[in-house]
Short mmCIF file of C-alpha atoms in Angstrom, two decimals:
data_model
loop_
_atom_site.label_atom_id
_atom_site.label_comp_id
_atom_site.label_asym_id
_atom_site.label_seq_id
_atom_site.Cartn_x
_atom_site.Cartn_y
_atom_site.Cartn_z
CA MET A 269 97.48 49.19 127.28
CA LEU A 270 97.31 52.98 127.36
CA ARG A 271 96.09 54.58 130.52
CA PRO A 272 92.83 56.56 130.33
CA TRP A 273 94.49 59.79 131.50
CA LEU A 274 97.02 59.52 128.68
CA ILE A 275 94.28 59.12 126.08
CA ARG A 276 92.30 61.98 127.61
CA GLY A 277 95.39 64.21 127.67
CA PHE A 278 96.08 63.45 124.02
CA GLY A 279 92.46 64.23 123.15
CA ILE A 280 92.59 67.55 124.99
CA ALA A 281 95.86 68.48 123.26
CA LEU A 282 94.32 67.57 119.89
CA VAL A 283 91.24 69.72 120.54
CA ILE A 284 93.38 72.67 121.65
CA THR A 285 95.50 72.34 118.50
CA ILE A 286 92.43 72.25 116.26
CA VAL A 287 90.86 75.24 118.04
CA LEU A 288 94.06 77.28 117.79
CA ALA A 289 94.47 76.40 114.13
CA GLY A 290 90.85 77.24 113.32
CA PHE A 291 90.62 80.46 115.28
CA GLY A 292 94.11 81.48 114.20
CA ASN A 293 93.12 81.13 110.56
CA ALA A 294 89.88 83.01 111.18
CA VAL A 295 91.75 85.92 112.77
CA LEU A 296 94.34 85.84 109.97
CA TYR A 297 91.78 86.00 107.19
CA LEU A 298 89.56 88.56 108.90
CA TRP A 299 92.51 90.81 109.76
CA ASN A 300 94.09 90.61 106.31
CA ASP A 301 90.76 91.18 104.60
CA VAL A 302 89.39 94.04 106.72
CA VAL A 303 92.09 95.91 108.62
CA PRO A 304 94.47 96.86 105.76
CA ALA A 305 91.58 98.16 103.67
CA VAL A 306 89.89 100.08 106.49
CA PHE A 307 92.79 101.32 108.61
CA GLY A 308 95.72 101.08 106.20
CA LEU A 309 97.71 98.71 108.45
CA ARG A 310 99.83 95.90 107.04
CA ALA A 311 98.83 92.26 106.69
CA ILE A 312 99.90 89.78 109.39
CA SER A 313 101.25 86.23 109.37
CA TYR A 314 99.56 83.16 110.84
CA TRP A 315 101.64 83.22 114.04
CA GLN A 316 100.95 86.91 114.53
CA ALA A 317 97.25 86.09 114.22
CA VAL A 318 97.55 83.37 116.88
CA GLU A 319 99.40 85.81 119.16
CA LEU A 320 96.71 88.45 118.57
CA LEU A 321 94.05 85.86 119.38
CA GLY A 322 95.83 85.00 122.63
CA LEU A 323 96.04 88.65 123.60
CA CYS A 324 92.34 89.10 122.89
CA TRP A 325 91.51 86.07 125.03
CA ILE A 326 93.56 87.50 127.88
CA PHE A 327 92.29 91.09 127.58
CA PHE A 328 88.62 90.40 126.88
CA GLY A 329 88.09 87.44 129.21
CA SER A 330 87.34 84.51 127.02
CA TRP A 331 88.85 82.20 129.62
CA ARG A 332 85.40 81.80 131.19
CA ALA A 333 84.98 78.45 129.46
CA LEU A 334 87.55 77.07 131.91
CA PRO A 335 86.36 75.87 135.32
CA GLY A 336 86.96 78.27 138.19
CA PHE A 337 86.47 81.43 136.14
CA PRO A 338 83.29 83.49 136.48
CA LYS A 339 80.86 83.18 133.56
CA ARG A 340 80.17 86.93 133.55
CA ALA A 341 81.61 89.95 135.26
CA ASP A 342 78.45 90.14 137.40
CA ASP A 343 79.16 86.71 138.90
CA THR A 344 81.98 88.14 141.00
CA ARG A 345 79.78 90.63 142.86
CA ASP A 346 78.16 90.12 146.21
CA HIS A 347 74.77 88.37 145.96
CA ARG A 348 73.39 89.51 149.31
CA TRP A 349 71.09 91.93 147.44
CA VAL A 350 69.23 88.98 145.90
CA ARG A 351 68.41 87.48 149.30
CA LEU A 352 66.87 90.65 150.73
CA THR A 353 63.14 90.93 151.24
CA ALA A 354 61.17 93.63 149.41
CA ALA A 355 61.01 95.80 152.54
CA ASP A 356 64.78 95.48 153.09
CA LYS A 357 65.47 96.38 149.44
CA GLU A 358 63.28 99.47 149.69
CA ALA A 359 65.03 100.55 152.91
CA ALA A 360 68.41 100.08 151.23
CA ARG A 361 67.25 102.11 148.20
CA ASP A 362 66.05 104.92 150.45
CA ALA A 363 69.36 104.95 152.31
CA LEU A 364 71.31 104.99 149.04
CA ARG A 365 69.16 107.75 147.54
CA LYS A 366 70.27 109.95 150.38
CA SER A 367 73.91 109.22 149.56
CA ASP A 368 73.43 109.56 145.72
CA VAL A 369 74.50 105.99 144.87
CA SER A 370 72.40 104.05 142.36
CA LEU A 371 71.31 100.42 142.51
CA PRO A 372 69.47 98.29 139.97
#
């Protein structure tokens, strides 16, 4: 009998393969349809599209679907501001106005 972790690992690998194939084809078709006509660049192959997709995921942060990564860039900031009372927030704003730093 197959172990559950082996079945789960195979399922994850299958999903990753399907996602890469689907998004790779989407990038390929969109690039080859739009970019050569608009910018005059050459068409790309499927593997170049997958590499471009990987670079975009790295550069533009689409890894946030994975556990341990922040969902937004704001999630990495300090949340002490949220816990302040209204009087404390106003005092902090006044102090920052004197130093020309803006807060939300």
